[in-house]
Coordinates of C-alpha atoms in Angstrom, one line a residue:
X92 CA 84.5 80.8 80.6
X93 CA 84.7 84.3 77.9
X94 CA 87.5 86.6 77.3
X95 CA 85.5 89.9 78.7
X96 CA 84.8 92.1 75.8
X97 CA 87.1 95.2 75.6
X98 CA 85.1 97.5 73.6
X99 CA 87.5 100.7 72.9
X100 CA 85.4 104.0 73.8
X101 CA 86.2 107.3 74.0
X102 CA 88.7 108.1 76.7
X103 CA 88.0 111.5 79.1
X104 CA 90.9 113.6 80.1
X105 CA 89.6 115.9 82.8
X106 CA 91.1 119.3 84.3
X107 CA 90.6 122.0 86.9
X108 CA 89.1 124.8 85.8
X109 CA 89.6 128.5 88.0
X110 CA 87.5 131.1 86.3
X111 CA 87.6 134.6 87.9
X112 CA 84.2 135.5 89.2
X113 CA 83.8 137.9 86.1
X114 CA 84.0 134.9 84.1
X115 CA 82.2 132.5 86.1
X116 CA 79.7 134.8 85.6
X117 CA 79.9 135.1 82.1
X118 CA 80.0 130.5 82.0
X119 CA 76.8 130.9 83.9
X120 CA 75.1 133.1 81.3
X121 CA 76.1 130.7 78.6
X122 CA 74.6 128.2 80.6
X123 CA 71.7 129.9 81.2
X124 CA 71.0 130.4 77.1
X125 CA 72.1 126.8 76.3
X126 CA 69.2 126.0 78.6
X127 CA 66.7 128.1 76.8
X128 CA 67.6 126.8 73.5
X129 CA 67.2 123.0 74.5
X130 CA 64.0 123.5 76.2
X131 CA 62.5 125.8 72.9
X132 CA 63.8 123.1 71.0
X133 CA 61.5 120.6 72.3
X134 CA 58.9 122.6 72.6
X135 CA 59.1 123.7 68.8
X136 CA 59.4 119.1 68.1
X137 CA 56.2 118.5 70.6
X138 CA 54.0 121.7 69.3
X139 CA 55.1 120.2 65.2
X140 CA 54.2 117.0 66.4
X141 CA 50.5 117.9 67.9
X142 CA 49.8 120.8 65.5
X143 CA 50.8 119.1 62.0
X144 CA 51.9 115.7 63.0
X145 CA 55.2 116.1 61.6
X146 CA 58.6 114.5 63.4
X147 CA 61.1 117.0 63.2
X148 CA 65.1 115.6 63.3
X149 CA 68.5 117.9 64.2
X150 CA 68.4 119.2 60.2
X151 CA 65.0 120.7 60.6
X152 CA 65.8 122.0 63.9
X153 CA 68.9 123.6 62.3
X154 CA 67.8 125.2 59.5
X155 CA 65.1 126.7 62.2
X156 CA 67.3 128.0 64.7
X157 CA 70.4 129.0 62.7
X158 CA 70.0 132.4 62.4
X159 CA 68.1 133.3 66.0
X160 CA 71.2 133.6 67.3
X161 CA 71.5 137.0 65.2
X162 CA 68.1 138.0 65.7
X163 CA 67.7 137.4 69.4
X164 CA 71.2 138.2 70.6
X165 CA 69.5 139.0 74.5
X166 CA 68.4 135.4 74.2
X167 CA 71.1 133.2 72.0
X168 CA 73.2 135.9 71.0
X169 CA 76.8 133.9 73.0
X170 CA 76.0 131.1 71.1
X171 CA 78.3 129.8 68.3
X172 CA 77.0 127.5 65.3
X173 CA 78.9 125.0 66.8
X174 CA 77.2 125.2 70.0
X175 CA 73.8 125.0 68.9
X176 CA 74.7 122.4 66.8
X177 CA 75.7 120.1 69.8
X178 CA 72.5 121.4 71.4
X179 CA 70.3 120.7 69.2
X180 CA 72.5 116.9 68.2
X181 CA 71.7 116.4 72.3
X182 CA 68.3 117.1 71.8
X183 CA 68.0 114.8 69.0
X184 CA 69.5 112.0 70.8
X185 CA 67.4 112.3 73.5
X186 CA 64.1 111.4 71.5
X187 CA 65.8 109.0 69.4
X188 CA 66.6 107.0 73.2
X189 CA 63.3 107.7 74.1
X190 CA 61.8 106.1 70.5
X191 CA 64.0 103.5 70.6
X192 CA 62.7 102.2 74.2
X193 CA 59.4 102.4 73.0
X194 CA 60.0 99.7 70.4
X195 CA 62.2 97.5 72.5
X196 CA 62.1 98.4 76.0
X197 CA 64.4 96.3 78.5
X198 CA 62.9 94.3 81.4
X199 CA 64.2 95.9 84.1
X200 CA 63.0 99.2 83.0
X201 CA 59.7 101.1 84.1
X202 CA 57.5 102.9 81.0
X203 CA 59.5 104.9 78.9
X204 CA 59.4 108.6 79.7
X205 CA 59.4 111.6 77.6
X206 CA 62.2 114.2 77.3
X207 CA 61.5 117.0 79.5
X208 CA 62.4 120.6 79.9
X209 CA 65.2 121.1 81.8
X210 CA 65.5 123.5 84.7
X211 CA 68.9 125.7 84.8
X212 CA 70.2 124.0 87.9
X213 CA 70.1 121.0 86.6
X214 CA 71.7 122.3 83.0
X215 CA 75.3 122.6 83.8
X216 CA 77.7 121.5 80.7
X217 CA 78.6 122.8 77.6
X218 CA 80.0 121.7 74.3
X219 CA 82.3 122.6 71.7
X220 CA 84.6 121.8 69.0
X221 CA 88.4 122.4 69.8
X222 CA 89.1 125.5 67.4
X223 CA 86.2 126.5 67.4
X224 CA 84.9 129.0 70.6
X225 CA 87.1 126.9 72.7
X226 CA 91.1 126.5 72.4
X227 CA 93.4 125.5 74.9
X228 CA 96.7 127.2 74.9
X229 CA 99.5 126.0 77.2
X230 CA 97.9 126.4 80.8
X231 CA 95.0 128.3 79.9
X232 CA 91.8 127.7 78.0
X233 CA 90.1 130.4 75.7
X234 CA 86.5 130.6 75.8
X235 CA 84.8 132.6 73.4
X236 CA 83.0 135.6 74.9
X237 CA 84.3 134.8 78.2
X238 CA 88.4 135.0 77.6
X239 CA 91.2 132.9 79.2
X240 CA 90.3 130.8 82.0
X241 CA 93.4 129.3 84.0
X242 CA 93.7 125.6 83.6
X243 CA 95.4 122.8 86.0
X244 CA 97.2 120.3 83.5
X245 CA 97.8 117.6 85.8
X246 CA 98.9 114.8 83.4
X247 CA 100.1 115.6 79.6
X248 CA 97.2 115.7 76.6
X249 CA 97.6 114.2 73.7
X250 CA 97.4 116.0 70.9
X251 CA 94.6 113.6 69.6
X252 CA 92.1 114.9 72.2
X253 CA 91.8 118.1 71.1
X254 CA 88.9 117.6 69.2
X255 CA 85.8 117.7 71.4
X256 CA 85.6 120.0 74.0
X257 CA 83.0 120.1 77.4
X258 CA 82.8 122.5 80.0
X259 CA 81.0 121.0 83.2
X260 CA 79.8 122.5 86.5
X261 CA 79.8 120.8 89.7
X262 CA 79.0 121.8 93.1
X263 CA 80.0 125.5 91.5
X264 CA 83.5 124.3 90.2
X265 CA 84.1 124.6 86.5
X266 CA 86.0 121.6 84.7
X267 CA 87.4 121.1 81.3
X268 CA 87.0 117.2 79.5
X269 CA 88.6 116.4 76.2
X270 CA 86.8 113.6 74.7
X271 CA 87.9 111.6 71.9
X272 CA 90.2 108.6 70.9
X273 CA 93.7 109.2 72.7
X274 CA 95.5 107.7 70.0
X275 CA 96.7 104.9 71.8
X276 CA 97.4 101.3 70.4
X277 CA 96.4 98.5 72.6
X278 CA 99.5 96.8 73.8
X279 CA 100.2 93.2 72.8
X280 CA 99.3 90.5 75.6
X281 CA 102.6 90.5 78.0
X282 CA 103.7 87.4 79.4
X283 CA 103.8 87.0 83.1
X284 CA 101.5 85.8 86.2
X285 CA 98.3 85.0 86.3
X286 CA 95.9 85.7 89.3
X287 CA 92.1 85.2 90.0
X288 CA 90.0 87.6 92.0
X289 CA 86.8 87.4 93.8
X290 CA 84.8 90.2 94.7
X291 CA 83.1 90.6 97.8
X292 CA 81.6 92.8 100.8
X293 CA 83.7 91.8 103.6
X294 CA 87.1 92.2 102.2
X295 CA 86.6 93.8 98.2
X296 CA 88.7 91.6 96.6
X297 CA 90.1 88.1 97.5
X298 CA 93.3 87.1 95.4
X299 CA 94.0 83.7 94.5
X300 CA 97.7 84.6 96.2
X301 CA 96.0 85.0 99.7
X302 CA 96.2 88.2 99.9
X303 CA 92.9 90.2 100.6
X304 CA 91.7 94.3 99.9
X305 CA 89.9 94.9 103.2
X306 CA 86.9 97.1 102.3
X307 CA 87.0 101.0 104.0
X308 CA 83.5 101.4 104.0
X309 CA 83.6 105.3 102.6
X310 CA 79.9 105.7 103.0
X311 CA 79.9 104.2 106.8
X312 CA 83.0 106.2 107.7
X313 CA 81.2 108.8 107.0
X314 CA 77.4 108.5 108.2
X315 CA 78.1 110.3 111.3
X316 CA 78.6 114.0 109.3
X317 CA 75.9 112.9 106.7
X318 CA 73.4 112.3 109.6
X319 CA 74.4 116.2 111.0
X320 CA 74.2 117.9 107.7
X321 CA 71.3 116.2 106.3
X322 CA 69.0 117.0 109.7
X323 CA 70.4 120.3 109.3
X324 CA 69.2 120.3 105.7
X325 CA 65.5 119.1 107.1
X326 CA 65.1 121.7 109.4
X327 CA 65.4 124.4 106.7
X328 CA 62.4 126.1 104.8
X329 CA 62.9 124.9 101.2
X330 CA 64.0 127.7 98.6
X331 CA 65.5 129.7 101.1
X332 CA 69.1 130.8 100.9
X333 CA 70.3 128.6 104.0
X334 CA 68.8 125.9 102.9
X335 CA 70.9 126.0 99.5
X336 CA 73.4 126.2 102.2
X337 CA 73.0 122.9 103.6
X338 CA 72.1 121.3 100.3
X339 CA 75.6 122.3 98.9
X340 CA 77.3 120.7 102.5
X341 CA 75.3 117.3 102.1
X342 CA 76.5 117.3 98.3
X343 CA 80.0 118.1 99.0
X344 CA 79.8 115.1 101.7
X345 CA 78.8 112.7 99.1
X346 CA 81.2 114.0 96.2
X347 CA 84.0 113.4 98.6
X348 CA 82.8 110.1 99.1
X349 CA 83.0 109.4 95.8
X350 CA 86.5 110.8 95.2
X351 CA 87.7 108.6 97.8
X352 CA 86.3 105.5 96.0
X353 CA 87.7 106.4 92.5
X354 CA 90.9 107.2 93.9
X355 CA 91.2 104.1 95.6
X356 CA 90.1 101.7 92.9
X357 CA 92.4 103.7 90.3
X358 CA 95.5 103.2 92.6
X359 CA 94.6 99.3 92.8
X360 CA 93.3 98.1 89.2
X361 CA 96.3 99.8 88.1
X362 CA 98.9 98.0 90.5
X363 CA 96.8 94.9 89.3
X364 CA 96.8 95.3 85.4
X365 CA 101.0 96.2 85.9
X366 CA 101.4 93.0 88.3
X367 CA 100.0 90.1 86.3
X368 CA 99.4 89.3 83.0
X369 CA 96.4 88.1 82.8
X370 CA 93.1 88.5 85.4
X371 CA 90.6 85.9 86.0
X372 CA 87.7 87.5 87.8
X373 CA 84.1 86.7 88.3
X374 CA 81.4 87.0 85.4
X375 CA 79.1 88.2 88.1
X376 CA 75.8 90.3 87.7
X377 CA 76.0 92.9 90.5
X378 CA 71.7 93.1 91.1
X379 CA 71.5 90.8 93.5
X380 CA 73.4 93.1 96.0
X381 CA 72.4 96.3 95.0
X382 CA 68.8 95.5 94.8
X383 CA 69.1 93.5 98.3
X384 CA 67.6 95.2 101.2
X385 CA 70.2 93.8 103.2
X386 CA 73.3 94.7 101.2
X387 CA 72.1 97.8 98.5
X388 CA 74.0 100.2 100.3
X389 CA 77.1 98.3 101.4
X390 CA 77.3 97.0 97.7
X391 CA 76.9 100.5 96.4
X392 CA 79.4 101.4 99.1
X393 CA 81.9 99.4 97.7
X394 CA 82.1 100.3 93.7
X395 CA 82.3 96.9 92.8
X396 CA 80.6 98.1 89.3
X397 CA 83.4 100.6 89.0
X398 CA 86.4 98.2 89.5
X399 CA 84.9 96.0 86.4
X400 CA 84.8 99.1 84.5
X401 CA 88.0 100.3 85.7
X402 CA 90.1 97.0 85.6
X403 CA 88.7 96.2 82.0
X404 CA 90.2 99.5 80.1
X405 CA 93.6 99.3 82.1
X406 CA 93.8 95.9 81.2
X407 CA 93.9 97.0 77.7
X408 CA 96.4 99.9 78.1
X409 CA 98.6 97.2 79.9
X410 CA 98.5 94.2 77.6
X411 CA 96.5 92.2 80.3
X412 CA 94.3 89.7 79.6
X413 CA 90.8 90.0 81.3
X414 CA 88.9 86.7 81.5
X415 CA 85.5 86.3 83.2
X416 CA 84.7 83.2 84.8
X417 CA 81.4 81.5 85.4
X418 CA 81.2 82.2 89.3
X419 CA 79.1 78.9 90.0
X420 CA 80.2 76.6 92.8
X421 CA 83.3 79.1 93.1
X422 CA 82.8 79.1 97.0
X423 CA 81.8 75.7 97.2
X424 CA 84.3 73.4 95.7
X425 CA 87.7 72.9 96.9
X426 CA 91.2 74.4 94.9
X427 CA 92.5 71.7 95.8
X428 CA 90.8 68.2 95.4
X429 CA 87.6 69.8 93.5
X430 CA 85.5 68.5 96.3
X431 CA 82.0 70.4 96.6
X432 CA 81.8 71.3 100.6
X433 CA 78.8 73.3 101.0
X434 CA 78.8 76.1 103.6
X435 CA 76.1 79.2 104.5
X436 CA 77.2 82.7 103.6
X437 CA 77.8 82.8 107.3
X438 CA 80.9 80.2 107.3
X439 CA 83.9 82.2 106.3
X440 CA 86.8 79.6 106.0
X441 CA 86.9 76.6 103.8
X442 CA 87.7 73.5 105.2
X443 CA 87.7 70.4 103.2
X444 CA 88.4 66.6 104.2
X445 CA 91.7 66.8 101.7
X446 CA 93.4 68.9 104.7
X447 CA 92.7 72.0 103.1
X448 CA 91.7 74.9 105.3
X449 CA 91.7 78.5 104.0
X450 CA 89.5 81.8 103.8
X451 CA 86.6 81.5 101.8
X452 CA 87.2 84.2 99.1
X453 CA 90.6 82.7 98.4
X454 CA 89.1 79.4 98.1
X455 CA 86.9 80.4 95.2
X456 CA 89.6 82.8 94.1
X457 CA 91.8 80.1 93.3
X458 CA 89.0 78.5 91.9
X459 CA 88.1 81.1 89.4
X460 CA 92.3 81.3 88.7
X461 CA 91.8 77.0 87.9
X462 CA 89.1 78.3 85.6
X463 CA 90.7 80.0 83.6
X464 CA 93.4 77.6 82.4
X465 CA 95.8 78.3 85.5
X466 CA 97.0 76.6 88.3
X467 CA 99.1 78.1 90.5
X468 CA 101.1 76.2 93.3
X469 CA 100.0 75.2 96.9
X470 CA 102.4 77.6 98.2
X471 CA 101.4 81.4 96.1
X472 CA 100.5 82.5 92.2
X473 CA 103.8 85.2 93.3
X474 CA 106.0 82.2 93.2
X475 CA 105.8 82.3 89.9
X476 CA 104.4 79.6 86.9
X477 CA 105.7 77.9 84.3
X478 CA 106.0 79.1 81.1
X479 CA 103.7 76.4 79.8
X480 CA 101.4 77.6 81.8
X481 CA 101.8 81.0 81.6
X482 CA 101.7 80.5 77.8
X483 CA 97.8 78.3 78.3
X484 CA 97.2 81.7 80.2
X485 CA 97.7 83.9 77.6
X486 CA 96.1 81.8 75.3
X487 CA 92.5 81.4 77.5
X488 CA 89.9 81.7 75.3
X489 CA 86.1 81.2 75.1
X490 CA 84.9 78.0 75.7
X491 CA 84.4 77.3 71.8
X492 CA 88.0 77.8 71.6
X493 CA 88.5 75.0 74.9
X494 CA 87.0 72.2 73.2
X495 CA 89.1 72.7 70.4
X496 CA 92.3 72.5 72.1
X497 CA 91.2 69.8 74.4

């Protein structure tokens, strides 16, 4: 058993852009020279490189470029220092990554391959500093060289975000992030109930209370349309303008998709993280269902990935504590009697010679729950525990930490 790892990152507040087509225009151009500037930028590292063997880094690519966006204004000239700065930073990154994969590349991944030019199309964000080109003013957002763009402020900004600044394109609406640290404290751990979760396919997650998140299948709901527009995207002759047409509809189809799964595991690890006090889920390794011919695109359909990722930052907002649990013999063994009762993957419902009979995903739920230092009653975790155990809860450590106490 671990306490998961919270590691603090940089939080994104995103917002609705609605440029005027004038301006959308204008964003497009300073795309468009962004582009050109990242792509001579390599090519200036790779001809150094060949020509005098010499590996350039961001200062010598700054004190190179500095001043073209003076001399070529037709080419640079809506650039900021600040801008090619970040350009030239993501540039720099970029080969350091790839370096850094040649020296210790991971298992699971295929021969490291070189930065490459980027087409426009697929060149669609851009970065500044807050103050500097880019300032947001009540509920619009000053761009320089492009003017105030109307912004949607959904949710309030803290004033610790305005600090780095990126303008992103998608499926040809503009959006505003502030990156940076929101300025937030993490909360002290909160007393309260414990539950365990297991994950699944057939119902997402299993709680140790009984209750089960049936899966909606976003991607199969949805199959029916994809199979229209993506025959209709087939039939077209590539480059054409109707087949941009069709490309944009079987993009929009899957972005929607997607914006149905974030909204839905946003609205549940939140409920989760302000219900209990401390979650005990599965330390599982996802692979072996995405990588399954069987189950790849049911297990991408479900976003198990992004309820970890989701459930492990609210946790820390809420003063929850997030435990992972070794998932081992989860299914198998009984919550009750800690009999092992094997079963196939087929066999849904435990039942165990102890006279306990109940679905298989609670079973192990309860299990992982045990695991983690609580053990809630025969009858629900919602009936509440005792404050001896709800104080062991709060106190679940890693297994170091277990054999000390025991």
């Amino acid at each position: 058993m671990s306490t998961l790892d919270i590691i603090v990152m940089q939080r994104a507040y995103r917002f609705r852009l609605y440029p005027t087509q004038e301006q959308d225009d204008l964003l497009n151009v300073l795309r468009y020279q962004s582009c050109a500037l990242y792509n001579e930028a390599l090519d200036v590292r790779k001809k150094a490189y060949r020509t005098k063997g010499q590996t350039l880094n961001f200062v010598s690519l700054w004190s190179r470029f500095k001043a073209d966006r003076k001399e070529r204004p037709e080419d640079f000239g809506l650039l900021n220092a600040t801008q090619v700065q970040q350009l030239l930073r993501r540039q720099d990154k970029a080969m350091q990554a790839f370096f850094r994969r040649l020296k210790k590349p991971h298992p699971d991944d295929k021969k490291p391959g070189f930065p490459r030019f980027k087409p426009f199309k697929r060149f669609r964000s851009l970065e500044y500093r807050h103050g500097d080109g880019c300032k947001l003013a009540d509920d619009t957002l000053y761009v320089q060289h492009v003017g105030l763009i109307k912004v949607k402020l959904h949710r309030e900004l803290p004033e610790s975000m305005l600090k780095q600044v990126v303008l992103t394109q998608r499926l040809g609406r503009w959006y505003v992030c502030f990156l940076g640290d929101d300025g937030q404290q993490p909360k002290p751990l909160k007393a309260g109930l414990a539950v365990g979760i297991d994950m699944g396919l057939n119902a997402l997650l299993a709680l140790s209370d009984g209750t089960l998140i049936e899966n909606p299948r976003w991607l199969k709901r949805s199959l029916a349309k994809l199979r229209v527009a993506q025959r209709a995207l087939a039939r077209k002759k590539k480059g054409s303008h109707r087949f941009y047409e069709s490309k944009y509809e079987v993009a929009r189809l899957h972005d929607k998709i997607k914006q149905q799964r974030q909204d839905f595991w946003h609205r549940r690890t939140h409920k989760l993280t302000q219900d209990y006090a401390l979650i005990a889920i599965e330390d599982l390794p996802l692979a072996f269902m995405t990588q399954s011919k069987t189950l790849a695109r049911s297990a991408a359909d479900a976003g198990l990935g992004m309820f970890k990722a989701m459930v492990g930052y609210k946790a820390e907002s809420a003063g929850c504590q997030l435990v992972a649990i070794d998932p081992k013999n989860t299914s198998q063994q009984c919550s009750r009697c800690d009999a092992l009762v094997q079963k196939s993957l087929a066999v849904r419902v435990h039942k165990c010679s102890c006279g306990c009979e109940l679905n298989r995903d609670v079973n192990a739920a309860r299990n992982i729950l045990k695991r983690a230092r609580c053990w809630p009653t025969d009858a629900n975790v919602e009936e509440g525990i005792s404050s001896v155990v709800r104080e062991s809860c709060l106190l679940a450590s890693p297994v170091q930490g277990d054999e000390k106490r025991s």
